mmCIF file of C-alpha atoms and ligand atoms in Angstrom:
data_model
loop_
_atom_site.group_PDB
_atom_site.id
_atom_site.type_symbol
_atom_site.label_atom_id
_atom_site.label_comp_id
_atom_site.label_asym_id
_atom_site.label_seq_id
_atom_site.Cartn_x
_atom_site.Cartn_y
_atom_site.Cartn_z
ATOM 1 C CA UNK A 1 -28.107 71.667 -146.781
ATOM 2 C CA UNK A 2 -27.344 72.307 -150.432
ATOM 3 C CA UNK A 3 -30.525 72.884 -152.400
ATOM 4 C CA UNK A 4 -29.606 70.117 -154.910
ATOM 5 C CA UNK A 5 -29.510 67.550 -152.110
ATOM 6 C CA UNK A 6 -33.325 67.746 -152.190
ATOM 7 C CA UNK A 7 -33.225 65.692 -155.409
ATOM 8 C CA UNK A 8 -31.720 62.658 -153.683
ATOM 9 C CA UNK A 9 -33.312 62.806 -150.206
ATOM 10 C CA UNK A 10 -36.136 60.338 -149.611
ATOM 11 C CA UNK A 11 -38.678 59.647 -146.909
ATOM 12 C CA UNK A 12 -37.230 57.271 -144.274
ATOM 13 C CA UNK A 13 -40.763 56.102 -143.418
ATOM 14 C CA UNK A 14 -41.915 55.374 -146.958
ATOM 15 C CA UNK A 15 -38.644 54.185 -148.466
ATOM 16 C CA UNK A 16 -36.179 55.124 -151.203
ATOM 17 C CA UNK A 17 -38.805 55.414 -153.946
ATOM 18 C CA UNK A 18 -40.456 58.376 -152.197
ATOM 19 C CA UNK A 19 -38.811 61.751 -152.702
ATOM 20 C CA UNK A 20 -39.366 64.849 -150.589
ATOM 21 C CA UNK A 21 -40.668 68.314 -151.386
ATOM 22 C CA UNK A 22 -38.695 71.296 -150.138
ATOM 23 C CA UNK A 23 -40.251 74.386 -148.588
ATOM 24 C CA UNK A 24 -37.387 76.757 -147.885
ATOM 25 C CA UNK A 25 -37.960 79.543 -145.346
ATOM 26 C CA UNK A 26 -34.430 80.843 -145.437
ATOM 27 C CA UNK A 27 -31.687 80.106 -147.979
ATOM 28 C CA UNK A 28 -28.248 81.579 -148.521
ATOM 29 C CA UNK A 29 -26.013 80.896 -151.504
ATOM 30 C CA UNK A 30 -27.979 77.798 -152.647
ATOM 31 C CA UNK A 31 -28.044 76.401 -149.103
ATOM 32 C CA UNK A 32 -31.234 75.997 -147.137
ATOM 33 C CA UNK A 33 -30.780 77.203 -143.561
ATOM 34 C CA UNK A 34 -34.368 76.934 -142.324
ATOM 35 C CA UNK A 35 -37.244 75.075 -143.929
ATOM 36 C CA UNK A 36 -39.175 71.839 -144.183
ATOM 37 C CA UNK A 37 -38.928 68.694 -146.316
ATOM 38 C CA UNK A 38 -42.319 67.077 -146.753
ATOM 39 C CA UNK A 39 -43.347 63.613 -147.934
ATOM 40 C CA UNK A 40 -46.326 63.718 -150.287
ATOM 41 C CA UNK A 41 -47.022 60.058 -149.568
ATOM 42 C CA UNK A 42 -47.239 59.883 -145.735
ATOM 43 C CA UNK A 43 -47.465 63.680 -145.139
ATOM 44 C CA UNK A 44 -44.605 63.569 -142.641
ATOM 45 C CA UNK A 45 -42.606 66.792 -142.348
ATOM 46 C CA UNK A 46 -38.863 66.854 -141.661
ATOM 47 C CA UNK A 47 -37.601 70.211 -140.418
ATOM 48 C CA UNK A 48 -34.373 71.859 -141.565
ATOM 49 C CA UNK A 49 -32.767 73.844 -138.739
ATOM 50 C CA UNK A 50 -29.422 75.610 -138.942
ATOM 51 C CA UNK A 51 -28.936 73.844 -142.275
ATOM 52 C CA UNK A 52 -29.301 70.326 -140.826
ATOM 53 C CA UNK A 53 -32.164 68.009 -141.790
ATOM 54 C CA UNK A 54 -33.893 66.447 -138.791
ATOM 55 C CA UNK A 55 -35.226 63.008 -139.704
ATOM 56 C CA UNK A 56 -36.147 62.382 -136.084
ATOM 57 C CA UNK A 57 -32.843 61.378 -134.496
ATOM 58 C CA UNK A 58 -30.814 63.278 -131.925
ATOM 59 C CA UNK A 59 -27.435 64.417 -133.300
ATOM 60 C CA UNK A 60 -24.379 62.967 -131.604
ATOM 61 C CA UNK A 61 -21.030 64.645 -131.112
ATOM 62 C CA UNK A 62 -18.130 62.962 -132.883
ATOM 63 C CA UNK A 63 -14.521 62.878 -131.705
ATOM 64 C CA UNK A 64 -12.485 65.530 -133.486
ATOM 65 C CA UNK A 65 -9.952 63.672 -135.612
ATOM 66 C CA UNK A 66 -9.920 66.265 -138.367
ATOM 67 C CA UNK A 67 -6.422 65.889 -139.769
ATOM 68 C CA UNK A 68 -5.042 66.184 -143.285
ATOM 69 C CA UNK A 69 -3.324 62.770 -143.455
ATOM 70 C CA UNK A 70 -6.377 60.689 -142.654
ATOM 71 C CA UNK A 71 -8.499 62.868 -144.961
ATOM 72 C CA UNK A 72 -6.018 62.222 -147.829
ATOM 73 C CA UNK A 73 -6.265 58.493 -147.126
ATOM 74 C CA UNK A 74 -10.067 58.655 -146.997
ATOM 75 C CA UNK A 75 -10.245 60.637 -150.275
ATOM 76 C CA UNK A 76 -7.993 58.052 -151.957
ATOM 77 C CA UNK A 77 -10.097 55.114 -150.742
ATOM 78 C CA UNK A 78 -13.287 56.869 -151.848
ATOM 79 C CA UNK A 79 -11.701 57.501 -155.263
ATOM 80 C CA UNK A 80 -12.471 61.218 -155.028
ATOM 81 C CA UNK A 81 -10.717 63.502 -157.484
ATOM 82 C CA UNK A 82 -13.352 66.212 -157.832
ATOM 83 C CA UNK A 83 -17.021 66.939 -158.281
ATOM 84 C CA UNK A 84 -19.687 67.863 -158.703
ATOM 85 C CA UNK A 85 -20.672 64.973 -156.483
ATOM 86 C CA UNK A 86 -22.289 64.010 -153.207
ATOM 87 C CA UNK A 87 -20.203 61.972 -150.766
ATOM 88 C CA UNK A 88 -21.607 60.392 -147.626
ATOM 89 C CA UNK A 89 -19.657 59.879 -144.402
ATOM 90 C CA UNK A 90 -21.225 57.918 -141.554
ATOM 91 C CA UNK A 91 -19.662 57.191 -138.164
ATOM 92 C CA UNK A 92 -16.301 58.538 -136.933
ATOM 93 C CA UNK A 93 -15.197 59.397 -140.517
ATOM 94 C CA UNK A 94 -17.748 62.219 -140.463
ATOM 95 C CA UNK A 95 -15.172 64.161 -138.434
ATOM 96 C CA UNK A 96 -13.093 64.266 -141.649
ATOM 97 C CA UNK A 97 -15.769 66.205 -143.552
ATOM 98 C CA UNK A 98 -14.114 69.633 -143.317
ATOM 99 C CA UNK A 99 -10.637 68.238 -144.084
ATOM 100 C CA UNK A 100 -12.030 66.336 -147.080
ATOM 101 C CA UNK A 101 -13.634 69.515 -148.429
ATOM 102 C CA UNK A 102 -10.265 71.263 -148.275
ATOM 103 C CA UNK A 103 -8.579 68.677 -150.511
ATOM 104 C CA UNK A 104 -11.344 67.685 -152.971
ATOM 105 C CA UNK A 105 -12.962 70.353 -155.149
ATOM 106 C CA UNK A 106 -16.644 70.736 -155.823
ATOM 107 C CA UNK A 107 -18.038 67.996 -153.606
ATOM 108 C CA UNK A 108 -20.842 68.174 -151.071
ATOM 109 C CA UNK A 109 -20.318 65.977 -148.014
ATOM 110 C CA UNK A 110 -23.393 64.438 -146.408
ATOM 111 C CA UNK A 111 -22.876 63.355 -142.797
ATOM 112 C CA UNK A 112 -25.165 61.086 -140.847
ATOM 113 C CA UNK A 113 -26.212 61.692 -137.269
ATOM 114 C CA UNK A 114 -23.283 63.917 -136.371
ATOM 115 C CA UNK A 115 -23.810 67.197 -134.558
ATOM 116 C CA UNK A 116 -22.507 70.459 -136.009
ATOM 117 C CA UNK A 117 -19.078 71.639 -134.889
ATOM 118 C CA UNK A 118 -17.995 75.180 -134.024
ATOM 119 C CA UNK A 119 -15.780 75.369 -137.084
ATOM 120 C CA UNK A 120 -18.415 74.074 -139.508
ATOM 121 C CA UNK A 121 -17.829 74.975 -143.144
ATOM 122 C CA UNK A 122 -20.073 75.250 -146.192
ATOM 123 C CA UNK A 123 -20.288 71.962 -148.071
ATOM 124 C CA UNK A 124 -21.201 69.826 -145.053
ATOM 125 C CA UNK A 125 -24.796 68.623 -145.218
ATOM 126 C CA UNK A 126 -25.968 67.195 -141.916
ATOM 127 C CA UNK A 127 -28.712 64.567 -141.764
ATOM 128 C CA UNK A 128 -29.947 63.617 -138.302
ATOM 129 C CA UNK A 129 -31.241 60.155 -139.063
ATOM 130 C CA UNK A 130 -31.125 56.826 -137.280
ATOM 131 C CA UNK A 131 -32.624 53.441 -138.010
ATOM 132 C CA UNK A 132 -31.943 50.813 -140.630
ATOM 133 C CA UNK A 133 -32.759 52.894 -143.711
ATOM 134 C CA UNK A 134 -30.806 55.722 -145.329
ATOM 135 C CA UNK A 135 -33.041 58.612 -146.446
ATOM 136 C CA UNK A 136 -31.318 58.612 -149.834
ATOM 137 C CA UNK A 137 -32.366 57.629 -153.347
ATOM 138 C CA UNK A 138 -30.691 54.582 -154.898
ATOM 139 C CA UNK A 139 -27.492 54.976 -156.918
ATOM 140 C CA UNK A 140 -27.022 58.733 -156.543
ATOM 141 C CA UNK A 141 -24.095 59.155 -154.140
ATOM 142 C CA UNK A 142 -20.607 59.123 -155.717
ATOM 143 C CA UNK A 143 -18.894 57.626 -152.677
ATOM 144 C CA UNK A 144 -20.013 56.302 -149.313
ATOM 145 C CA UNK A 145 -17.836 55.703 -146.229
ATOM 146 C CA UNK A 146 -19.442 53.660 -143.462
ATOM 147 C CA UNK A 147 -17.246 53.665 -140.374
ATOM 148 C CA UNK A 148 -17.611 52.399 -136.825
ATOM 149 C CA UNK A 149 -20.922 50.677 -136.066
ATOM 150 C CA UNK A 150 -22.453 51.962 -139.326
ATOM 151 C CA UNK A 151 -20.163 49.648 -141.382
ATOM 152 C CA UNK A 152 -22.247 46.697 -140.250
ATOM 153 C CA UNK A 153 -25.611 48.388 -139.643
ATOM 154 C CA UNK A 154 -25.846 50.222 -142.968
ATOM 155 C CA UNK A 155 -23.781 48.018 -145.307
ATOM 156 C CA UNK A 156 -26.701 47.087 -147.545
ATOM 157 C CA UNK A 157 -28.162 50.587 -147.525
ATOM 158 C CA UNK A 158 -24.762 52.047 -148.393
ATOM 159 C CA UNK A 159 -24.467 49.638 -151.313
ATOM 160 C CA UNK A 160 -27.916 50.724 -152.484
ATOM 161 C CA UNK A 161 -27.161 54.446 -152.261
ATOM 162 C CA UNK A 162 -23.794 54.423 -154.048
ATOM 163 C CA UNK A 163 -23.779 55.317 -157.750
ATOM 164 C CA UNK A 164 -23.039 52.752 -160.498
ATOM 165 C CA UNK A 165 -19.433 53.976 -160.789
ATOM 166 C CA UNK A 166 -19.031 54.879 -157.129
ATOM 167 C CA UNK A 167 -17.145 53.362 -154.244
ATOM 168 C CA UNK A 168 -18.179 52.055 -150.857
ATOM 169 C CA UNK A 169 -15.656 52.078 -148.000
ATOM 170 C CA UNK A 170 -16.262 49.893 -144.934
ATOM 171 C CA UNK A 171 -14.143 50.493 -141.821
ATOM 172 C CA UNK A 172 -14.080 48.038 -140.160
ATOM 173 C CA UNK A 173 -15.325 45.639 -142.847
ATOM 174 C CA UNK A 174 -17.618 43.004 -141.284
ATOM 175 C CA UNK A 175 -16.457 39.370 -141.723
ATOM 176 C CA UNK A 176 -19.333 38.621 -144.100
ATOM 177 C CA UNK A 177 -18.933 41.860 -146.098
ATOM 178 C CA UNK A 178 -17.867 40.210 -149.380
ATOM 179 C CA UNK A 179 -20.871 37.889 -149.373
ATOM 180 C CA UNK A 180 -23.362 40.642 -148.478
ATOM 181 C CA UNK A 181 -21.921 43.068 -151.031
ATOM 182 C CA UNK A 182 -22.114 40.439 -153.746
ATOM 183 C CA UNK A 183 -25.854 40.191 -153.183
ATOM 184 C CA UNK A 184 -25.986 43.924 -153.923
ATOM 185 C CA UNK A 185 -23.862 43.640 -157.055
ATOM 186 C CA UNK A 186 -20.655 44.909 -155.455
ATOM 187 C CA UNK A 187 -17.230 43.388 -154.922
ATOM 188 C CA UNK A 188 -14.261 44.262 -152.724
ATOM 189 C CA UNK A 189 -11.306 45.569 -154.751
ATOM 190 C CA UNK A 190 -8.959 46.548 -151.936
ATOM 191 C CA UNK A 191 -8.573 45.527 -148.324
ATOM 192 C CA UNK A 192 -6.075 46.779 -145.774
ATOM 193 C CA UNK A 193 -5.958 46.837 -141.984
ATOM 194 C CA UNK A 194 -9.586 45.785 -141.717
ATOM 195 C CA UNK A 195 -10.825 48.455 -144.145
ATOM 196 C CA UNK A 196 -12.446 47.381 -147.424
ATOM 197 C CA UNK A 197 -13.140 49.303 -150.629
ATOM 198 C CA UNK A 198 -15.935 47.988 -152.847
ATOM 199 C CA UNK A 199 -17.131 48.826 -156.358
ATOM 200 C CA UNK A 200 -20.074 47.756 -158.474
ATOM 201 C CA UNK A 201 -19.420 44.513 -160.443
HETATM 202 ZN ZN1 ZN B 301 -43.289 59.354 -146.311
#
């Protein structure tokens, strides 16, 4: 994980107001390979192994759909033109992380729950987390894509994590997405083939 990601990671037990303290055992080029993130509130420790942060969930493999066309489409929906910025991909879209990094400069992609691939590249930050809460501070991620089951399960958390000028992509968008997003101060600005793009009102 990129060392600056520490600033926006939070304790999944204590909630988004509780940041984590990094103890890096091994770092290369501003990326922590081995270390620990500790919560000063509940004293829980979350290990970093092979650059991935283990928040207590088993990583799952994701189908390899890493192709340039769908990454271009994803980048357009997320409104990504360049960084520095953190982008979060949850669900099947996480397979686009490497392709997205090839077409958008200076972004760090955070993936949720997805196991490392053989052709992993720098710029992918893996979080092994499950449960209803994202271990991320509020309003700090430039763009969030929630795909597959995560579109429904993490809709509200995604809306919370996205920055004031950021975008939230839901694929597929749940039927009650507009109503739920409105409660979090967001509205849908584009909708196509079951995918919705939302921005802050
Ligand atoms: Zn805690």
